[in-house]
Amino acid sequence: MGELRDGVPDPQRVVDMAEFVEALGELRAWAGMPSYRSLAKSAGARLRPAREVSATTVVDVFRTGRRRLDLDLVVAVVRALGVDEPGVERWRAACVRVHGLAKVGGPAGVFGQLPADLGTFTGRTEELARLVEAATRSREDGAANTVVISAIEGMAGVGKTRLAVHAAHQLVRAGRFGDVQLHANLRGFDAELPPTEPSAVLEAFLRQLGVPVQQIPAGRDERAAMFRDRLQGRHALILLDNAADEDQVRDLVPAAPTCLVLVTSRRSLAALDNVSPHQLGVFTEAESLELLARIAGAERIAAEPDAAARITEYCGQLPLAVSLAAARLRSRPAWPLRHLADRLHDGRLTAISFGNRALRPVFQLSYQELDEPLRRIFRLLGHHPGPDTTPDLTAALAEISADEAEDALERLQDEHLLTQPTPGRYELHDLLRLLAAELAAAEPEPDPAAPLARLTGWCVNTGYAAAVAIRTPNLTGMAPEQAADAPHFVFYDDALTWFDREQHNLAAVQQAAATAGFHRPVWQLAEAQKHFFIIRRHLDDFLTAQRLALKAAHADDDPKTEAVLLNGLGGVHWMAGRLDESEECCLQAQRLYRALGDKEGEASALIAQGVVQNHRGHLQHAEDLQTSALALLTSPDTVRLRAAALLNRAVVHKSQPGRRPEAIADVHEALEIFRQVGDRQNEAYALGNLADFHQLNADLDTALSFYEAQRSLAHDLADAYIEAEALRGTGDIHAAAHRPSEARAAWTAALALYEKIDHPKAAEARDRLEAAS
C-alpha cells in the first residue's frame, strides 16, 4: 500500500481490512480532509436511493478495527471524495476482496495495521536514527528487560504521526517486529470526537489478535491482562497516535521485552513508566524546502527560490503549515510562488489552509484543552513583544508571583505550546505567537494596555537596578524609589549577564512602548542600557535605543532629558567615527542646556564636543572646550565630570612633548577622582592614558605596569574594548623592548578581542602581527 495512481491513493495493494480502512483515511487526506459532516451529506446524496447519512456513520467507515463495511456506503464516500469512475471500481473491488479475506481470518499469522508510509515523508534523519536506535538497542547494559516505549512529543502540526509511521515501517522492513503491528488513533486532540476509551482500543486489539468477541472480558483491567498475555513472546509493534495523557496509554502497553510501543502526543508523557521521550521540533529550512518541492514540484520551487524561502519562513518551518501551503500550490498551477508568499505574509494563520484543512483549528484544539488560568497566561504572552520570556517577565505580564508564572510556563511546555531551549527561558513558535496575539485581542484584559504597561515598568525598574550594579553614571530621571520592586543585583557580573540575556527583550519592549505612546519608559530604558551598550560595544543597538528615546523625550516636551539623550547620541556617533553627526548632537545639547540654565549639563556637552575636535585634529579648540567645561564645574557634586574634562584635556597634549608633565598631572588627578566615585571604566581609561604617556617618555617598565593594571581592571569589567587596548599597548611595549614573542602573544590576544566586538582596530592589530612575522 502507499503507491499512487495519478496522485490518488491506490487500494489494489491493500492486504486486509485494516489496510483498506487506512487507505480510505489516506484518500480523505488526499481530498483535503473534508469534515465528516460535509462528507456524510455528500455521500448520502450519492446513494441509490439517496438518504440522510449521519456524521457518526461516516466516522465508522474510517475507524480501524472494523470487520465489515457497508459496500454501498464505501462507494458513495469514495465518489464524494472526488475519485473518478475507473478509480471507484478499483475501490469497490478492493473492498469486496478484503471482506472475503476477513471471512477466512485474513492473511495467515500476520496482523499488519500500520497506516501508509507517505511518499512525501521528508527529513528527520537524526530523529529517525534515535528512534530506531532506541527500538533496537541491546539490553546488555544491565537495564531492566522490559518493553520499549518511545513517546514522540511536540507541538501541533510538527509531524509526530508521520515520523512514527515512517519509523514503524522502517523497522518492519528491516525484519523487526514482524509478528504483529497494531495501530490506534487515540483522538487525544480531535475537533469532532472525544478521546478514545482505552477499553474500546483493547477490544479492537484483541479482536485483531484473534480473540472471539464472546471471549473478550468486559472490564478494562481484564482486557489489559489478556492483551499482555496474547503478546507475550511475540515481536509486536504497537503505534498509539495522538494520545491525550499517560492514563489513556498505560493499559495499552504490553509487558514483553520483544515489543515496541510508539506513542505520539501534543502533551508530555514523561510520567509514563519506562518511557523514552523524543522531542520533535520544527523543520530546518532545507527540510521545509524539500517538502515544498516534493508536493508542489521541484522545478517550480527551483524557479523561484527566494519566494519558496519566504513561504517556508512564513510557515515557521512547521511541517503541517508547509504541507498545506504546498498543497495549495499544487492545486493552483497558475500561481507564481511569490503570489502565495504575499498571501501568507498578509494573512499568516488564516492563509495557511487548503480545502477543509487549516492550521488555526489545529492550534486552537491545544489551547482549548487548557484550564482558564492557563489560557489567560497563553493569551498574555501575545502581549509580550520579545523573542522569549522568563518567569519574572511573565509574572509582570500577568501580575502574579514568579513561582506561579514558572509553574504556568512549565505546564504550557508540557502541552508543547512553549519550548525551553535553555533553562529558565521559554519561547513561543512564531505561529503560536500569532495565535496568542489574536486570542489576546479577542478576549482582552479589563484594561487592554495594562499588560504592556506592567511589563514595561518591570523592565525599567529591573534595568535601573542592573544599571546601578554596573555603575552606570548619570541615570537621569530614574530615581531609586522607582525601582523599589525590582530585583537586587549584588554582583557586577550578575547585572551585566542580565543585560546580555535580556537585551533583545528590552529592545522589543522599548519599541512596543514607543508604539503605544509610553514616552517616559522609552527613554528610561535607553538610559538604563547605555553603559551596557558601551561595555559590549553594541553601537547599532545603542543608536536605535537613543533615537527612540530622543523622539519620546521630545514628544513628552522634556527638554532636560532631550539634552541628556542628545549628548548620549553624540557619544554613539563619535564611537562609530561619525564626527559630523556627533558634533551636531553636542551643539544641540549645549543650546538646550544653556536655555535651561544647567551649567553641569552644558559642561558635559562641551566635554563631548572637545573630544570630537581632538579627533578632528583641532587641538587648541579641543583644549579650550575642556578648559571651559572645567570653569563651569565648580560644585562638589560635579567632580566626576571634572575628572572627565581633565582626562580629555590631557589626551589633547599627548602629541605635545612640552605639555606632557601637566597632562600626566591632569590624568593622576582624574584617576584619583574616578577611584573616589567608583567609576571603574573611566579609571581603566585613565590607567591606559598614563601608560601611553610613560611609553612616549620611553619609561617602558612603568608603562607596562599601567597597561597590566588597565587590563586587569578591564577584564573584571568584562569590557573587551578596553582590555584589547591594554593588550595592544602591552604588545607595543614588548616590541620596543625587543621581546618579539611576547609582543606577538599580546597582539594576538588583542586581535581576538577586537574581532569579538567587530571593532575596526582589528585591522591595526593584524598589521602589527604581519609586520612582526
PDB file of C-alpha atoms in Angstrom, residues 325-454:
ATOM      1  CA  ALA A 325       0.963  25.700   1.575  1.00  0.00           C
ATOM      2  CA  ALA A 326       2.443  23.158  -0.832  1.00  0.00           C
ATOM      3  CA  ALA A 327      -0.950  21.543  -1.414  1.00  0.00           C
ATOM      4  CA  ARG A 328      -2.383  24.971  -2.202  1.00  0.00           C
ATOM      5  CA  LEU A 329       0.378  25.499  -4.774  1.00  0.00           C
ATOM      6  CA  ARG A 330      -0.224  22.064  -6.286  1.00  0.00           C
ATOM      7  CA  SER A 331      -3.907  22.889  -6.746  1.00  0.00           C
ATOM      8  CA  ARG A 332      -3.101  26.317  -8.235  1.00  0.00           C
ATOM      9  CA  PRO A 333      -0.587  25.604 -11.022  1.00  0.00           C
ATOM     10  CA  ALA A 334      -1.004  29.122 -12.456  1.00  0.00           C
ATOM     11  CA  TRP A 335       0.060  30.812  -9.216  1.00  0.00           C
ATOM     12  CA  PRO A 336       3.639  32.087  -9.056  1.00  0.00           C
ATOM     13  CA  LEU A 337       5.219  31.271  -5.716  1.00  0.00           C
ATOM     14  CA  ARG A 338       5.556  34.938  -4.892  1.00  0.00           C
ATOM     15  CA  HIS A 339       1.753  35.243  -5.009  1.00  0.00           C
ATOM     16  CA  LEU A 340       1.332  32.653  -2.257  1.00  0.00           C
ATOM     17  CA  ALA A 341       4.236  34.165  -0.310  1.00  0.00           C
ATOM     18  CA  ASP A 342       2.490  37.553  -0.352  1.00  0.00           C
ATOM     19  CA  ARG A 343      -0.794  35.959   0.777  1.00  0.00           C
ATOM     20  CA  LEU A 344       0.972  34.213   3.644  1.00  0.00           C
ATOM     21  CA  HIS A 345       2.718  37.428   4.662  1.00  0.00           C
ATOM     22  CA  ASP A 346      -0.591  39.287   4.814  1.00  0.00           C
ATOM     23  CA  GLY A 347      -2.750  36.502   6.243  1.00  0.00           C
ATOM     24  CA  ARG A 348      -0.421  34.092   8.082  1.00  0.00           C
ATOM     25  CA  LEU A 349      -2.714  31.865  10.185  1.00  0.00           C
ATOM     26  CA  THR A 350      -5.755  32.498   8.008  1.00  0.00           C
ATOM     27  CA  ALA A 351      -3.838  31.924   4.778  1.00  0.00           C
ATOM     28  CA  ILE A 352      -2.283  28.627   5.883  1.00  0.00           C
ATOM     29  CA  SER A 353      -5.084  26.355   4.754  1.00  0.00           C
ATOM     30  CA  PHE A 354      -6.148  24.059   1.946  1.00  0.00           C
ATOM     31  CA  GLY A 355      -9.591  22.681   1.297  1.00  0.00           C
ATOM     32  CA  ASN A 356     -11.176  21.922   4.651  1.00  0.00           C
ATOM     33  CA  ARG A 357      -7.847  21.769   6.413  1.00  0.00           C
ATOM     34  CA  ALA A 358      -6.437  24.807   8.213  1.00  0.00           C
ATOM     35  CA  LEU A 359      -3.753  25.467  10.780  1.00  0.00           C
ATOM     36  CA  ARG A 360      -5.682  27.677  13.200  1.00  0.00           C
ATOM     37  CA  PRO A 361      -8.204  24.986  14.296  1.00  0.00           C
ATOM     38  CA  VAL A 362      -5.336  22.556  14.909  1.00  0.00           C
ATOM     39  CA  PHE A 363      -3.670  25.069  17.234  1.00  0.00           C
ATOM     40  CA  GLN A 364      -6.911  26.067  18.901  1.00  0.00           C
ATOM     41  CA  LEU A 365      -7.538  22.468  19.937  1.00  0.00           C
ATOM     42  CA  SER A 366      -4.397  22.616  22.073  1.00  0.00           C
ATOM     43  CA  TYR A 367      -5.476  25.968  23.536  1.00  0.00           C
ATOM     44  CA  GLN A 368      -8.987  24.770  24.315  1.00  0.00           C
ATOM     45  CA  GLU A 369      -7.627  21.821  26.310  1.00  0.00           C
ATOM     46  CA  LEU A 370      -6.126  24.259  28.859  1.00  0.00           C
ATOM     47  CA  ASP A 371      -7.894  25.422  32.002  1.00  0.00           C
ATOM     48  CA  GLU A 372      -8.858  29.106  32.033  1.00  0.00           C
ATOM     49  CA  PRO A 373      -5.967  30.399  34.219  1.00  0.00           C
ATOM     50  CA  LEU A 374      -3.515  28.769  31.837  1.00  0.00           C
ATOM     51  CA  ARG A 375      -5.408  30.085  28.817  1.00  0.00           C
ATOM     52  CA  ARG A 376      -5.025  33.592  30.249  1.00  0.00           C
ATOM     53  CA  ILE A 377      -1.263  33.159  30.579  1.00  0.00           C
ATOM     54  CA  PHE A 378      -1.082  31.966  26.967  1.00  0.00           C
ATOM     55  CA  ARG A 379      -3.119  34.975  25.809  1.00  0.00           C
ATOM     56  CA  LEU A 380      -0.968  37.361  27.821  1.00  0.00           C
ATOM     57  CA  LEU A 381       2.131  36.035  26.085  1.00  0.00           C
ATOM     58  CA  GLY A 382       0.572  37.556  22.976  1.00  0.00           C
ATOM     59  CA  HIS A 383       1.223  40.970  24.582  1.00  0.00           C
ATOM     60  CA  HIS A 384       4.929  40.243  25.002  1.00  0.00           C
ATOM     61  CA  PRO A 385       6.851  41.647  22.019  1.00  0.00           C
ATOM     62  CA  GLY A 386      10.174  39.981  22.787  1.00  0.00           C
ATOM     63  CA  PRO A 387      11.623  36.741  21.399  1.00  0.00           C
ATOM     64  CA  ASP A 388      11.380  34.746  24.641  1.00  0.00           C
ATOM     65  CA  THR A 389      10.150  35.024  28.209  1.00  0.00           C
ATOM     66  CA  THR A 390      11.117  34.110  31.754  1.00  0.00           C
ATOM     67  CA  PRO A 391       9.126  33.537  34.943  1.00  0.00           C
ATOM     68  CA  ASP A 392       9.916  37.112  36.032  1.00  0.00           C
ATOM     69  CA  LEU A 393       8.778  38.629  32.734  1.00  0.00           C
ATOM     70  CA  THR A 394       5.626  36.504  32.718  1.00  0.00           C
ATOM     71  CA  ALA A 395       4.902  37.390  36.329  1.00  0.00           C
ATOM     72  CA  ALA A 396       4.986  41.076  35.376  1.00  0.00           C
ATOM     73  CA  LEU A 397       2.681  40.475  32.427  1.00  0.00           C
ATOM     74  CA  ALA A 398       0.137  38.504  34.442  1.00  0.00           C
ATOM     75  CA  GLU A 399       0.525  40.301  37.786  1.00  0.00           C
ATOM     76  CA  ILE A 400       1.243  37.035  39.602  1.00  0.00           C
ATOM     77  CA  SER A 401       4.216  35.721  41.562  1.00  0.00           C
ATOM     78  CA  ALA A 402       7.320  34.419  39.801  1.00  0.00           C
ATOM     79  CA  ASP A 403       6.666  30.932  41.247  1.00  0.00           C
ATOM     80  CA  GLU A 404       3.146  30.926  39.817  1.00  0.00           C
ATOM     81  CA  ALA A 405       4.470  32.136  36.487  1.00  0.00           C
ATOM     82  CA  GLU A 406       7.129  29.420  36.364  1.00  0.00           C
ATOM     83  CA  ASP A 407       4.517  26.751  37.108  1.00  0.00           C
ATOM     84  CA  ALA A 408       2.311  28.081  34.291  1.00  0.00           C
ATOM     85  CA  LEU A 409       5.204  28.167  31.819  1.00  0.00           C
ATOM     86  CA  GLU A 410       6.217  24.617  32.722  1.00  0.00           C
ATOM     87  CA  ARG A 411       2.645  23.430  32.200  1.00  0.00           C
ATOM     88  CA  LEU A 412       2.483  25.171  28.810  1.00  0.00           C
ATOM     89  CA  GLN A 413       5.742  23.445  27.906  1.00  0.00           C
ATOM     90  CA  ASP A 414       4.227  20.095  28.912  1.00  0.00           C
ATOM     91  CA  GLU A 415       1.400  20.903  26.482  1.00  0.00           C
ATOM     92  CA  HIS A 416       4.040  21.691  23.830  1.00  0.00           C
ATOM     93  CA  LEU A 417       2.742  25.222  23.433  1.00  0.00           C
ATOM     94  CA  LEU A 418       6.137  26.504  24.568  1.00  0.00           C
ATOM     95  CA  THR A 419       9.710  25.314  24.241  1.00  0.00           C
ATOM     96  CA  GLN A 420      12.553  25.817  26.717  1.00  0.00           C
ATOM     97  CA  PRO A 421      15.772  25.959  24.662  1.00  0.00           C
ATOM     98  CA  THR A 422      17.812  26.998  27.722  1.00  0.00           C
ATOM     99  CA  PRO A 423      16.941  26.584  31.413  1.00  0.00           C
ATOM    100  CA  GLY A 424      14.556  29.262  32.607  1.00  0.00           C
ATOM    101  CA  ARG A 425      13.847  30.766  29.166  1.00  0.00           C
ATOM    102  CA  TYR A 426      10.724  29.897  27.205  1.00  0.00           C
ATOM    103  CA  GLU A 427       9.854  30.507  23.556  1.00  0.00           C
ATOM    104  CA  LEU A 428       6.650  30.551  21.514  1.00  0.00           C
ATOM    105  CA  HIS A 429       6.756  29.339  17.929  1.00  0.00           C
ATOM    106  CA  ASP A 430       6.108  32.279  15.589  1.00  0.00           C
ATOM    107  CA  LEU A 431       2.710  30.926  14.524  1.00  0.00           C
ATOM    108  CA  LEU A 432       1.666  30.213  18.100  1.00  0.00           C
ATOM    109  CA  ARG A 433       2.733  33.753  18.960  1.00  0.00           C
ATOM    110  CA  LEU A 434       0.336  34.999  16.286  1.00  0.00           C
ATOM    111  CA  LEU A 435      -2.424  32.840  17.762  1.00  0.00           C
ATOM    112  CA  ALA A 436      -1.718  34.184  21.261  1.00  0.00           C
ATOM    113  CA  ALA A 437      -1.911  37.758  19.951  1.00  0.00           C
ATOM    114  CA  GLU A 438      -5.204  37.014  18.146  1.00  0.00           C
ATOM    115  CA  LEU A 439      -6.684  35.435  21.275  1.00  0.00           C
ATOM    116  CA  ALA A 440      -5.488  38.359  23.388  1.00  0.00           C
ATOM    117  CA  ALA A 441      -7.289  40.750  21.045  1.00  0.00           C
ATOM    118  CA  ALA A 442     -10.425  38.599  21.020  1.00  0.00           C
ATOM    119  CA  GLU A 443     -10.512  38.200  24.819  1.00  0.00           C
ATOM    120  CA  PRO A 444      -8.844  41.392  26.107  1.00  0.00           C
ATOM    121  CA  GLU A 445      -7.921  42.158  29.702  1.00  0.00           C
ATOM    122  CA  PRO A 446     -10.168  44.658  31.540  1.00  0.00           C
ATOM    123  CA  ASP A 447      -7.533  47.273  30.668  1.00  0.00           C
ATOM    124  CA  PRO A 448      -6.002  46.155  27.336  1.00  0.00           C
ATOM    125  CA  ALA A 449      -2.964  48.413  27.791  1.00  0.00           C
ATOM    126  CA  ALA A 450      -2.185  47.114  31.289  1.00  0.00           C
ATOM    127  CA  PRO A 451      -0.103  44.006  30.365  1.00  0.00           C
ATOM    128  CA  LEU A 452       2.380  46.003  28.280  1.00  0.00           C
ATOM    129  CA  ALA A 453       2.438  48.775  30.902  1.00  0.00           C
ATOM    130  CA  ARG A 454       3.254  46.247  33.632  1.00  0.00           C
TER     131      ARG A 454
END
